[in-house]
Amino acid sequence: MTATRPRSAMREFLRGEAASGILLMAAAAAGLLIANSPLAAGYFGLLERHVGPLSVLHWINDGLMAVFFMVVGLEVKRELVDGQLSTWPRRVLPGLAALGGMVIPAVIYLLIARDTPGALRGWATPAATDIAFTLGVLALLGRRAPVSLKVFVTALAIIDDLGAVAIIALFYTAELSLPWLGAAGAVLAGMTAMNRLNVRRLWPYMLGAALLWVCVLQSGVHASLAGVAAAMTVPLDRSKAAPDAHASPLHRLEHALHPWSAFLVVPVFGLANAGISLLALPADALVAPVTMGVALGLFLGKQVGVFASAWAAVRLGWADAPEDTSWAQVYGAALLCGIGFTMSLFIGLLAFPDAPTLQAEVKLGVLVGSLASALAGAAVLGLSGRPNS
């Protein structure tokens, strides 16, 4: 039982993310269709309507997405402490692949957009992989994508998410308010103290997370980071002897929040942010530097960065290749890592908060790059056959 528990948790996670990815595809397609239909005026008007201090779009991107980031934080902590990333040998291959898959796309973007005024802030847009979208495509491929490959991609995407969170914190933070930042630190210290005192009820952590979100929102740091920070304070039992190890507060909270994040938050984000009025774009929008930088960063940069890093790590003896998986399948997975929908859109919108034209180019680049990566990756994996076949 002890040896199989992390694997069971991973399988449950894969099933949930795959279904969420399929729903996200439908939501993104719906947003694009609505934005180019007679319903467009109502669609954009609703997103711009204010509810209290924020517009509906800001409530989605700054409020609902905090739930998504809290789930990301819970997943990262679980995998680092007691899962597929709990030991250094397990971290090496997905870690190096994730690093290559973040650096090369950013370099490609910078090379393409370097001469465009104001465009350099979007350098991190193609650096992220959408875990739900990617696993949704893998799920549609069935047995042509072996479980070991799905685990590799999941671990890579989790590390990728952690890198994206660090990028947001370091490079996309507005002017700081020290009093509010101090208040956020005090709330986080209190939540950490609850962990140390072995507080196992979830409601104090949820209350703390809500207070932390308000403080972080007011501090100038992006509010999404409150979700990750709060998640790191939730206790995770490591006792292998416990008959029901999943009674851990972290497991209970992740189990409670994951369906809401996967089947409500992420699809709503996709529906709200994938909408681009194609007729309103300039004629050369498809070949604009930001569009091309994002699209080629995702499609070309991700496959080169992920595959080359994984291949080099195995050839140099630093890591083992995924079991029962061919290099053709690893290459197919590297292509799928170019699906950067949720996190890429999120970073792109942070990069250009007051530039609607650049935002539209980011969205177009993300859609083109992600679609090309999904189709190419699915084709490679579909043609590669099952292992040992």
PDB file of N, CA, C and O in Angstrom, residues 7 18 36 67 116 140 148 214 231 257 336 388:
ATOM      1  N   ARG A   7       1.451   6.822  -6.592  1.00  0.00           N
ATOM      2  CA  ARG A   7       1.052   6.528  -7.961  1.00  0.00           C
ATOM      3  C   ARG A   7      -0.455   6.654  -8.116  1.00  0.00           C
ATOM      4  O   ARG A   7      -0.964   7.161  -9.102  1.00  0.00           O
ATOM      5  N   ALA A  18      -7.044  15.628 -17.341  1.00  0.00           N
ATOM      6  CA  ALA A  18      -7.379  15.304 -18.728  1.00  0.00           C
ATOM      7  C   ALA A  18      -8.796  15.755 -19.058  1.00  0.00           C
ATOM      8  O   ALA A  18      -9.042  16.380 -20.096  1.00  0.00           O
ATOM      9  N   ASN A  36     -16.655  36.560 -32.180  1.00  0.00           N
ATOM     10  CA  ASN A  36     -16.775  36.846 -33.607  1.00  0.00           C
ATOM     11  C   ASN A  36     -18.179  36.558 -34.120  1.00  0.00           C
ATOM     12  O   ASN A  36     -18.379  36.183 -35.274  1.00  0.00           O
ATOM     13  N   VAL A  67      -7.822  30.659  -6.906  1.00  0.00           N
ATOM     14  CA  VAL A  67      -8.157  29.266  -6.580  1.00  0.00           C
ATOM     15  C   VAL A  67      -7.309  28.312  -7.419  1.00  0.00           C
ATOM     16  O   VAL A  67      -6.764  27.327  -6.910  1.00  0.00           O
ATOM     17  N   THR A 116      10.555  45.782 -31.346  1.00  0.00           N
ATOM     18  CA  THR A 116       9.194  46.332 -31.224  1.00  0.00           C
ATOM     19  C   THR A 116       9.059  47.087 -29.906  1.00  0.00           C
ATOM     20  O   THR A 116       9.262  46.491 -28.833  1.00  0.00           O
ATOM     21  N   LEU A 140      -6.989  11.980 -25.102  1.00  0.00           N
ATOM     22  CA  LEU A 140      -7.655  11.634 -26.357  1.00  0.00           C
ATOM     23  C   LEU A 140      -6.846  10.606 -27.165  1.00  0.00           C
ATOM     24  O   LEU A 140      -7.414   9.899 -27.997  1.00  0.00           O
ATOM     25  N   SER A 148       3.778   6.268 -18.290  1.00  0.00           N
ATOM     26  CA  SER A 148       5.060   6.858 -17.904  1.00  0.00           C
ATOM     27  C   SER A 148       5.287   8.194 -18.606  1.00  0.00           C
ATOM     28  O   SER A 148       5.869   9.122 -18.037  1.00  0.00           O
ATOM     29  N   VAL A 214      -6.524  39.427  -0.054  1.00  0.00           N
ATOM     30  CA  VAL A 214      -6.839  40.866   0.022  1.00  0.00           C
ATOM     31  C   VAL A 214      -5.553  41.669   0.219  1.00  0.00           C
ATOM     32  O   VAL A 214      -5.324  42.683  -0.461  1.00  0.00           O
ATOM     33  N   ALA A 231      -1.138  27.853  -0.037  1.00  0.00           N
ATOM     34  CA  ALA A 231      -1.092  26.400  -0.177  1.00  0.00           C
ATOM     35  C   ALA A 231       0.110  25.803   0.527  1.00  0.00           C
ATOM     36  O   ALA A 231       0.038  24.692   1.078  1.00  0.00           O
ATOM     37  N   LEU A 257     -10.881  21.344  -3.639  1.00  0.00           N
ATOM     38  CA  LEU A 257     -10.744  22.480  -4.551  1.00  0.00           C
ATOM     39  C   LEU A 257     -10.512  22.075  -5.997  1.00  0.00           C
ATOM     40  O   LEU A 257     -10.881  22.813  -6.918  1.00  0.00           O
ATOM     41  N   LEU A 336       3.684  18.673 -27.497  1.00  0.00           N
ATOM     42  CA  LEU A 336       2.474  19.008 -26.738  1.00  0.00           C
ATOM     43  C   LEU A 336       2.758  20.028 -25.639  1.00  0.00           C
ATOM     44  O   LEU A 336       1.860  20.781 -25.237  1.00  0.00           O
ATOM     45  N   ASN A 388       6.880  -0.924 -27.913  1.00  0.00           N
ATOM     46  CA  ASN A 388       7.178  -2.316 -28.201  1.00  0.00           C
ATOM     47  C   ASN A 388       6.186  -2.961 -29.152  1.00  0.00           C
ATOM     48  O   ASN A 388       5.959  -4.160 -29.141  1.00  0.00           O
TER      49      ASN A 388
END
